[in-house]
Short mmCIF file of C-alpha atoms and ligand atoms in Angstrom, two decimals:
data_model
loop_
_atom_site.label_atom_id
_atom_site.label_comp_id
_atom_site.label_asym_id
_atom_site.label_seq_id
_atom_site.Cartn_x
_atom_site.Cartn_y
_atom_site.Cartn_z
CA MET K 1 19.91 10.67 0.11
CA LYS K 2 16.57 12.06 1.93
CA ILE K 3 14.88 15.05 0.30
CA LEU K 4 12.44 17.26 2.12
CA VAL K 5 9.71 18.90 0.31
CA LEU K 6 7.80 21.87 1.47
CA ASN K 7 4.53 22.30 -0.45
CA SER K 8 3.26 25.95 1.12
CA GLY K 9 -0.08 26.93 -0.33
CA SER K 10 -2.52 29.61 0.39
CA SER K 11 -4.68 27.43 2.71
CA SER K 12 -2.43 24.23 3.70
CA GLN K 13 1.00 23.19 3.94
CA LYS K 14 2.13 19.81 2.68
CA THR K 15 5.45 18.44 4.08
CA ALA K 16 6.92 15.04 2.89
CA LEU K 17 10.16 13.08 3.06
CA PHE K 18 11.38 11.07 0.31
CA GLU K 19 14.32 8.66 0.34
CA PHE K 20 16.49 8.07 -2.95
CA GLY K 21 18.61 5.07 -2.49
CA ALA K 22 21.33 3.55 -5.14
CA GLY K 23 18.71 1.71 -7.11
CA ASP K 24 15.67 2.95 -9.25
CA LEU K 25 12.76 3.84 -7.15
CA PRO K 26 9.29 2.93 -8.25
CA ASP K 27 7.56 6.15 -10.29
CA PRO K 28 5.64 7.46 -8.19
CA ALA K 29 7.39 6.74 -5.09
CA LEU K 30 5.66 7.15 -1.68
CA PRO K 31 7.19 9.48 0.87
CA ILE K 32 8.68 7.90 3.94
CA TRP K 33 6.76 10.50 6.02
CA GLU K 34 4.40 13.21 5.22
CA ARG K 35 2.12 15.72 6.99
CA LYS K 36 -0.70 18.09 5.98
CA LEU K 37 -1.47 21.39 8.03
CA GLU K 38 -4.77 23.19 7.06
CA TRP K 39 -4.53 26.85 7.88
CA LYS K 40 -7.56 27.89 9.79
CA GLY K 41 -7.07 31.67 10.42
CA ALA K 42 -4.67 33.90 12.15
CA GLU K 43 -2.37 31.07 13.72
CA ASP K 44 1.40 31.54 13.71
CA ARG K 45 2.11 29.52 10.64
CA GLN K 46 5.82 29.63 10.97
CA SER K 47 5.62 27.85 14.50
CA ALA K 48 3.19 25.53 13.43
CA ALA K 49 5.15 24.39 10.35
CA ALA K 50 8.47 24.25 12.46
CA GLU K 51 6.68 22.08 14.98
CA ILE K 52 5.83 19.85 12.23
CA ILE K 53 9.12 19.61 10.61
CA GLU K 54 10.90 19.04 14.32
CA GLU K 55 8.64 16.17 14.62
CA LEU K 56 11.00 14.36 12.00
CA TRP K 57 13.81 14.00 14.19
CA GLY K 58 12.42 14.70 17.69
CA GLY K 59 9.91 13.01 19.79
CA SER K 60 8.29 9.70 19.75
CA ASN K 61 7.56 9.54 15.98
CA ALA K 62 10.85 10.66 14.83
CA VAL K 63 11.92 8.80 11.47
CA ILE K 64 15.54 10.34 11.27
CA GLY K 65 18.14 10.47 13.86
CA SER K 66 19.39 14.30 13.06
CA PRO K 67 18.52 16.93 10.92
CA SER K 68 21.77 16.49 9.29
CA GLU K 69 20.40 13.32 7.33
CA ILE K 70 18.37 15.76 5.00
CA SER K 71 20.41 16.49 2.16
CA ALA K 72 18.09 19.08 0.44
CA VAL K 73 14.83 20.65 0.47
CA GLY K 74 12.55 21.25 -2.63
CA HIS K 75 9.78 23.94 -2.31
CA ARG K 76 6.53 24.34 -4.85
CA VAL K 77 6.68 27.95 -5.74
CA VAL K 78 3.31 28.95 -7.55
CA HIS K 79 4.79 31.91 -9.71
CA GLY K 80 8.29 32.12 -11.29
CA GLY K 81 7.56 35.00 -13.51
CA ALA K 82 9.30 35.43 -16.71
CA LYS K 83 12.66 34.84 -15.19
CA LEU K 84 12.41 31.64 -13.30
CA THR K 85 11.57 28.89 -15.63
CA GLU K 86 13.53 25.79 -14.50
CA PRO K 87 14.01 24.57 -10.96
CA VAL K 88 17.02 26.35 -9.27
CA VAL K 89 18.94 26.19 -6.13
CA ILE K 90 17.93 28.88 -4.15
CA ASP K 91 20.29 32.04 -3.18
CA PRO K 92 19.36 35.42 -2.26
CA SER K 93 18.91 36.66 -5.67
CA VAL K 94 16.45 33.73 -6.39
CA LYS K 95 14.59 34.79 -3.28
CA GLN K 96 14.30 38.23 -4.35
CA SER K 97 12.99 37.30 -7.97
CA ILE K 98 10.31 35.32 -5.82
CA ALA K 99 9.43 38.27 -3.85
CA ASP K 100 9.34 40.46 -6.80
CA VAL K 101 6.51 38.00 -8.69
CA SER K 102 4.56 37.98 -5.42
CA GLU K 103 2.83 40.87 -6.39
CA ILE K 104 1.00 38.97 -8.97
CA ALA K 105 0.55 36.04 -6.80
CA PRO K 106 0.74 37.38 -3.31
CA LEU K 107 -0.89 34.66 -1.17
CA HIS K 108 0.98 31.84 -2.74
CA ASN K 109 4.65 33.16 -3.22
CA GLN K 110 4.64 34.48 0.39
CA ALA K 111 3.75 31.23 1.79
CA ALA K 112 6.69 29.71 -0.01
CA LEU K 113 9.26 32.65 0.91
CA GLN K 114 8.06 31.83 4.41
CA GLY K 115 8.68 28.20 4.16
CA ILE K 116 12.39 29.12 2.58
CA ASP K 117 13.01 31.12 5.58
CA LEU K 118 12.07 28.53 8.13
CA VAL K 119 14.18 25.72 6.63
CA GLU K 120 17.09 28.40 6.63
CA LYS K 121 16.45 28.54 10.39
CA LEU K 122 15.96 24.79 11.14
CA LEU K 123 18.30 23.31 8.77
CA PRO K 124 21.08 26.07 8.05
CA GLY K 125 23.21 25.38 5.06
CA ILE K 126 21.05 22.80 3.31
CA PRO K 127 20.67 23.05 -0.27
CA GLN K 128 17.00 24.37 -1.16
CA VAL K 129 15.46 24.06 -4.43
CA ALA K 130 12.45 26.13 -6.09
CA VAL K 131 10.30 24.15 -8.41
CA PHE K 132 7.86 26.52 -10.28
CA ASP K 133 4.19 25.74 -11.28
CA THR K 134 4.75 28.19 -14.12
CA ALA K 135 7.85 26.56 -15.53
CA PHE K 136 6.36 23.99 -17.49
CA HIS K 137 4.38 26.43 -19.66
CA ARG K 138 7.62 28.25 -20.49
CA THR K 139 7.01 26.58 -24.20
CA LEU K 140 3.66 28.41 -24.77
CA PRO K 141 3.79 29.77 -28.12
CA PRO K 142 3.54 33.75 -28.41
CA HIS K 143 -0.02 33.56 -29.66
CA ALA K 144 -0.91 31.65 -26.37
CA THR K 145 1.00 33.80 -24.33
CA VAL K 146 0.35 37.47 -25.38
CA TYR K 147 -3.22 39.09 -24.25
CA PRO K 148 -4.98 40.66 -27.19
CA GLY K 149 -4.87 44.11 -25.23
CA PRO K 150 -2.58 47.12 -26.03
CA TYR K 151 0.79 45.64 -27.00
CA GLU K 152 2.39 47.81 -24.17
CA TRP K 153 0.73 45.20 -21.63
CA PHE K 154 3.10 42.42 -22.90
CA GLU K 155 6.16 44.76 -22.85
CA ARG K 156 5.19 45.66 -19.21
CA GLY K 157 5.32 41.96 -18.32
CA ILE K 158 1.38 41.43 -18.28
CA ARG K 159 1.12 38.17 -20.26
CA ARG K 160 0.06 34.68 -19.88
CA PHE K 161 2.00 32.27 -17.55
CA GLY K 162 0.00 29.25 -16.74
CA PHE K 163 -0.10 27.23 -13.47
CA HIS K 164 -0.32 23.73 -11.99
CA GLY K 165 2.86 23.01 -14.38
CA ILE K 166 4.44 20.34 -12.10
CA ASN K 167 1.05 18.10 -11.82
CA HIS K 168 0.37 18.52 -15.86
CA GLU K 169 3.72 17.51 -16.77
CA TYR K 170 3.87 14.89 -14.35
CA CYS K 171 0.60 13.26 -15.76
CA ALA K 172 1.53 13.55 -19.23
CA HIS K 173 4.82 11.71 -18.27
CA ARG K 174 2.85 9.28 -16.19
CA ALA K 175 0.16 8.59 -18.96
CA ALA K 176 2.87 7.67 -21.67
CA ARG K 177 4.28 5.13 -19.13
CA LEU K 178 1.10 3.55 -18.37
CA LEU K 179 0.06 3.52 -21.94
CA LYS K 180 3.54 2.17 -23.03
CA LEU K 181 3.85 4.84 -25.70
CA GLU K 182 6.32 7.62 -26.36
CA LEU K 183 5.32 10.88 -24.87
CA SER K 184 6.77 12.51 -28.05
CA SER K 185 4.11 10.84 -30.18
CA LEU K 186 1.25 12.02 -28.03
CA LYS K 187 -1.38 14.93 -28.01
CA ILE K 188 -2.60 15.16 -24.35
CA VAL K 189 -5.11 17.41 -22.53
CA THR K 190 -4.62 17.29 -18.72
CA CYS K 191 -7.73 18.50 -16.47
CA HIS K 192 -6.11 19.47 -13.08
CA LEU K 193 -9.34 19.66 -11.00
CA GLY K 194 -8.76 20.62 -7.48
CA ASN K 195 -9.46 23.71 -5.24
CA GLY K 196 -8.02 25.51 -8.38
CA CYS K 197 -8.74 24.30 -11.92
CA SER K 198 -6.76 24.38 -14.95
CA LEU K 199 -6.15 22.78 -18.25
CA ALA K 200 -3.01 22.28 -20.38
CA ALA K 201 -2.55 21.22 -24.03
CA ILE K 202 0.38 19.16 -24.11
CA ASP K 203 1.99 18.40 -27.64
CA GLY K 204 4.72 15.82 -27.67
CA GLY K 205 5.74 16.47 -23.93
CA ARG K 206 5.56 20.33 -24.24
CA SER K 207 2.70 22.71 -23.01
CA VAL K 208 1.25 24.56 -26.18
CA ASP K 209 -1.74 26.00 -24.44
CA THR K 210 -3.50 26.09 -20.79
CA THR K 211 -6.31 27.97 -19.42
CA MET K 212 -4.78 29.96 -16.36
CA GLY K 213 -3.04 32.86 -17.37
CA PHE K 214 -1.22 35.99 -15.77
CA THR K 215 -2.63 34.90 -12.44
CA PRO K 216 -4.41 31.54 -11.36
CA LEU K 217 -7.89 33.50 -11.87
CA GLU K 218 -7.96 33.01 -15.58
CA GLY K 219 -9.97 29.94 -17.12
CA LEU K 220 -12.09 27.35 -15.70
CA MET K 221 -14.72 27.87 -12.47
CA MET K 222 -13.13 26.86 -9.50
CA GLY K 223 -13.75 26.29 -5.81
CA THR K 224 -13.94 30.13 -4.84
CA ARG K 225 -12.60 31.70 -8.16
CA SER K 226 -14.68 32.52 -10.89
CA GLY K 227 -12.10 31.77 -13.77
CA SER K 228 -12.73 33.79 -17.01
CA ILE K 229 -15.53 36.29 -17.02
CA ASP K 230 -16.27 39.22 -18.95
CA PRO K 231 -13.90 42.22 -18.09
CA GLY K 232 -16.77 44.65 -18.75
CA ILE K 233 -18.46 43.27 -15.36
CA LEU K 234 -15.21 44.83 -13.59
CA THR K 235 -15.38 48.11 -15.21
CA TYR K 236 -18.97 48.18 -14.59
CA LEU K 237 -18.62 47.51 -10.92
CA MET K 238 -15.67 49.67 -10.50
CA ARG K 239 -17.52 52.76 -12.07
CA LYS K 240 -20.39 51.77 -9.22
CA GLY K 241 -18.15 52.17 -6.53
CA THR K 242 -16.69 48.58 -6.04
CA SER K 243 -12.79 49.03 -5.22
CA GLY K 244 -9.72 46.85 -6.58
CA ASP K 245 -9.42 45.04 -3.25
CA GLN K 246 -13.11 44.18 -3.24
CA LEU K 247 -13.14 42.90 -6.73
CA ASP K 248 -9.87 40.79 -5.84
CA SER K 249 -12.05 39.29 -2.91
CA LEU K 250 -15.33 38.97 -4.88
CA LEU K 251 -13.47 36.88 -7.84
CA ASN K 252 -10.61 34.88 -5.60
CA HIS K 253 -13.05 34.04 -2.66
CA GLN K 254 -16.60 34.78 -3.21
CA SER K 255 -17.08 33.01 -6.66
CA GLY K 256 -16.99 29.81 -8.35
CA LEU K 257 -18.85 26.70 -6.82
CA MET K 258 -19.07 28.76 -3.52
CA GLY K 259 -20.51 31.91 -5.04
CA ILE K 260 -23.09 29.89 -7.34
CA SER K 261 -24.03 27.29 -4.90
CA GLY K 262 -23.98 29.32 -1.61
CA VAL K 263 -23.61 25.78 -0.28
CA SER K 264 -19.72 25.21 -0.28
CA SER K 265 -16.43 25.52 -2.47
CA ASP K 266 -16.14 21.78 -2.10
CA MET K 267 -17.76 19.76 -5.03
CA ARG K 268 -18.69 16.98 -2.28
CA ALA K 269 -21.05 19.13 -0.61
CA VAL K 270 -22.27 21.09 -3.79
CA LEU K 271 -23.06 17.38 -5.33
CA LYS K 272 -24.96 16.30 -2.11
CA ALA K 273 -27.18 19.41 -2.42
CA ALA K 274 -27.73 19.12 -5.98
CA ASP K 275 -28.91 15.49 -5.16
CA GLU K 276 -31.02 17.11 -2.47
CA GLU K 277 -32.68 19.26 -5.32
CA ASN K 278 -30.94 22.44 -4.39
CA ALA K 279 -31.40 24.21 -7.44
CA ARG K 280 -28.29 26.71 -7.11
CA ALA K 281 -25.91 23.96 -6.32
CA GLN K 282 -26.95 21.81 -9.62
CA LEU K 283 -26.45 25.37 -11.49
CA ALA K 284 -23.02 25.51 -10.01
CA PHE K 285 -22.19 22.01 -11.05
CA ASP K 286 -23.73 22.35 -14.63
CA ILE K 287 -21.60 25.67 -15.21
CA PHE K 288 -18.52 23.97 -13.81
CA THR K 289 -18.99 21.15 -16.28
CA HIS K 290 -20.27 23.13 -19.24
CA ARG K 291 -17.03 25.38 -18.90
CA LEU K 292 -14.68 22.41 -18.28
CA LYS K 293 -16.23 20.67 -21.64
CA SER K 294 -15.78 23.90 -23.81
CA GLY K 295 -12.27 24.02 -22.34
CA ILE K 296 -11.27 20.62 -23.14
CA ALA K 297 -12.52 21.15 -26.75
CA ALA K 298 -10.41 24.48 -26.98
CA MET K 299 -7.34 22.58 -25.83
CA ALA K 300 -7.96 19.68 -28.33
CA ALA K 301 -8.36 22.56 -31.05
CA SER K 302 -5.15 24.00 -29.93
CA LEU K 303 -3.31 20.52 -30.16
CA GLY K 304 -5.06 19.72 -33.81
CA GLY K 305 -6.33 16.48 -31.93
CA MET K 306 -6.36 14.57 -28.76
CA ASP K 307 -4.92 11.17 -28.25
CA VAL K 308 -5.28 11.20 -24.39
CA LEU K 309 -7.34 13.06 -21.93
CA ILE K 310 -6.31 13.13 -18.48
CA PHE K 311 -8.27 13.74 -15.08
CA THR K 312 -6.40 14.72 -11.88
CA ALA K 313 -6.43 16.43 -8.53
CA GLY K 314 -9.42 16.11 -5.95
CA ILE K 315 -12.23 16.79 -8.15
CA GLY K 316 -10.78 15.02 -11.43
CA GLU K 317 -9.75 11.92 -9.24
CA ASN K 318 -12.72 11.49 -7.07
CA SER K 319 -15.84 12.68 -8.89
CA SER K 320 -17.10 10.36 -11.55
CA GLN K 321 -20.04 12.44 -11.81
CA THR K 322 -17.72 15.42 -13.00
CA ARG K 323 -15.84 13.23 -15.43
CA ASP K 324 -19.15 11.54 -16.74
CA ALA K 325 -20.67 15.14 -17.43
CA ALA K 326 -17.47 16.59 -19.07
CA CYS K 327 -16.99 13.57 -21.35
CA ALA K 328 -20.66 13.19 -22.26
CA GLY K 329 -20.35 16.10 -24.97
CA LEU K 330 -17.17 15.18 -26.06
CA LYS K 331 -18.06 12.18 -28.38
CA PHE K 332 -17.63 14.30 -31.50
CA LEU K 333 -13.80 14.40 -30.55
CA GLY K 334 -13.57 10.65 -30.00
CA VAL K 335 -14.07 10.41 -26.22
CA SER K 336 -16.05 7.65 -24.85
CA LEU K 337 -16.23 6.59 -21.14
CA ASN K 338 -16.67 3.16 -19.78
CA HIS K 339 -19.11 3.74 -17.07
CA ASP K 340 -18.46 0.59 -14.99
CA LYS K 341 -14.57 1.78 -14.86
CA ASN K 342 -15.38 5.23 -14.29
CA SER K 343 -17.52 4.72 -11.32
CA SER K 344 -15.01 2.51 -9.72
CA VAL K 345 -11.67 4.13 -10.18
CA ASP K 346 -8.83 2.92 -7.91
CA GLY K 347 -5.31 4.62 -8.41
CA ASP K 348 -4.00 5.61 -11.78
CA THR K 349 -7.02 3.90 -14.04
CA ASP K 350 -7.69 3.73 -17.84
CA VAL K 351 -11.41 4.79 -17.70
CA SER K 352 -12.09 4.67 -21.58
CA ALA K 353 -14.41 2.52 -23.29
CA ALA K 354 -12.78 -0.14 -25.75
CA ASP K 355 -14.05 1.71 -28.75
CA SER K 356 -12.76 5.26 -27.23
CA LYS K 357 -10.52 7.02 -29.95
CA VAL K 358 -9.09 9.03 -26.94
CA LYS K 359 -7.61 7.35 -24.06
CA VAL K 360 -9.17 8.60 -20.93
CA LEU K 361 -7.23 8.34 -17.72
CA VAL K 362 -7.57 9.16 -14.16
CA ILE K 363 -3.99 9.84 -12.61
CA ARG K 364 -3.50 10.64 -9.07
CA ALA K 365 -1.72 14.08 -8.45
CA GLN K 366 1.73 13.46 -7.14
CA GLU K 367 3.22 17.02 -6.78
CA ASP K 368 5.42 16.37 -3.79
CA TRP K 369 6.93 13.17 -5.76
CA ALA K 370 7.59 15.57 -8.76
CA ILE K 371 9.13 18.08 -6.74
CA ALA K 372 11.53 15.64 -4.72
CA GLN K 373 12.71 14.26 -8.23
CA LYS K 374 13.53 17.73 -9.56
CA CYS K 375 15.50 18.60 -6.41
CA PHE K 376 17.19 15.33 -6.39
CA ALA K 377 18.15 15.78 -10.17
CA LEU K 378 19.67 19.39 -9.12
CA THR K 379 21.29 18.65 -5.93
CA SER K 380 22.52 15.02 -6.22
CA LEU K 381 25.21 15.85 -9.04
P1 AMP U 401 -6.98 19.46 -4.13
O1 AMP U 401 -6.84 20.90 -4.34
O2 AMP U 401 -6.53 18.60 -5.42
O3 AMP U 401 -6.76 18.92 -2.84
O4 AMP U 401 -8.90 19.31 -4.51
C1 AMP U 401 -9.71 19.64 -3.39
C2 AMP U 401 -11.08 19.53 -3.88
O5 AMP U 401 -11.27 18.25 -4.22
C3 AMP U 401 -12.01 19.64 -2.60
O6 AMP U 401 -12.19 20.76 -2.19
C4 AMP U 401 -13.38 19.09 -3.47
O7 AMP U 401 -13.98 19.87 -4.16
C5 AMP U 401 -12.63 18.18 -4.32
N1 AMP U 401 -13.04 16.53 -3.88
C6 AMP U 401 -11.97 15.82 -3.08
N2 AMP U 401 -12.63 14.62 -3.08
C7 AMP U 401 -13.92 14.61 -3.75
C8 AMP U 401 -14.92 13.76 -3.91
N3 AMP U 401 -14.97 12.51 -3.32
N4 AMP U 401 -15.90 13.92 -4.98
C9 AMP U 401 -16.05 15.37 -5.38
N5 AMP U 401 -14.96 16.13 -5.24
C10 AMP U 401 -13.84 15.84 -4.32
#
C-alpha cells in the first residue's frame, strides 16, 4: 500500500511517498520518494506542486507506473480548531471545518486546503486524510487551555490549542523506544526548535502543557515570530496608530531572530554573525536560549519532574550551541550534557552525561512518516 504525504507549509511544501508492505516496517521508515519546494514569492503554487506530484508516475524519474497505485493521501493540517481533534478522512464537511479555522491560522490552513483541492484534481476518488498539529494537545487540562482574560473569550472559542503536535507526539514515542522504557511511566519535555518553536510537557504520553496557544505565535522566540510579549505593547502601538494588519506583520514576520539580529531568521547565520562579534546577533541568540531555558523549566514544573528532555527540528537537531546554552542553566533540574556527544550528534542520539538524572536526547523530526502512519491506520482497515 502506497501512501502519499503532502506537508504544505506557509513557506514550503514537502511531498513524500511511503510504501507499507505485509511485514513490519522500521520505525521511522524512509520514504521511497520525496521532494521539497521552497516558495519564493508570487509563483503559481498549485501548478508547481502538480508538476512535482506528476513526476511520481511520469517522466524519466517515475517511481510508480500509474496514479492508481497510490492508495491514500495524508495531509498535515496545522489548525484543527476545537472540532477536529483526531486524524480524519476528508469529506466536504471536514474541508469546511478546516476553512472555518483558517481565520486563526490563515497562511497554514489555506496551504493545506490548496493541497487537498490539488489531490482531488490529480487523483480523483482517492481517500484523503487530514492529520492535525493541534490534535495531540487535545488532552491539555482546563487550567492550561483557558486564557486568564474575560471568561467570555473562552466561550467564543478563544483558548489555547498548541501546535507541532505531530512531532511532539512522535518524539515522545521514539524516546520511549530508544530508552526501552514504557511511555506511560515517563515525564517528557520536547523542544521543537525549527522555523517555528514550541515546547510540550508530556506525562505518560499525554500532552499536559505547551508553549504555543490560540495561534502559533505564543511562547518561545522563533525565526521571525516574537513569541510571548507583554500584550500592553500591542495596545500601546495601536493607540499610536499601528493597525491590526501591521501588528500581525511585525509579530509574525519582523520579530524573533530576524527582528533582533537584523541579520537573518536562520540560526546558522545568526551564530556565524555572533562569532564575528555582531552584538545584535549575540543578543538574539541570548534571548532565544534564555526563553528556551525558562520554558523548559516551566514545562518541568507543569509535569512535577522531568525524566527525558528532547531536542528536535532544524535548530534542536543541528545546533549543539543552542542545546548547550539551554542545558547550562538546568543543572538544578538534573540536566547534564556529555559535551563530546553533544558536539558530534549523528541521527537520534543520547547526549546526556553518564550522571545526568534527566536523559537528554536529540531526535530527528519525522513528521511525514508520522502522518503516513496515521493515514495508513485510518485507510487500511
Ligand atoms: P525546520 O523548520 O525544522 O526545517 O528548521 C529550520 C531552521 O533550522 C532554520 O531556519 C535554521 O534556523 C535551523 N537550522 C538548520 N540547520 C542548522 C544548523 N546546522 N545550525 C543551526 N541551526 C540550523
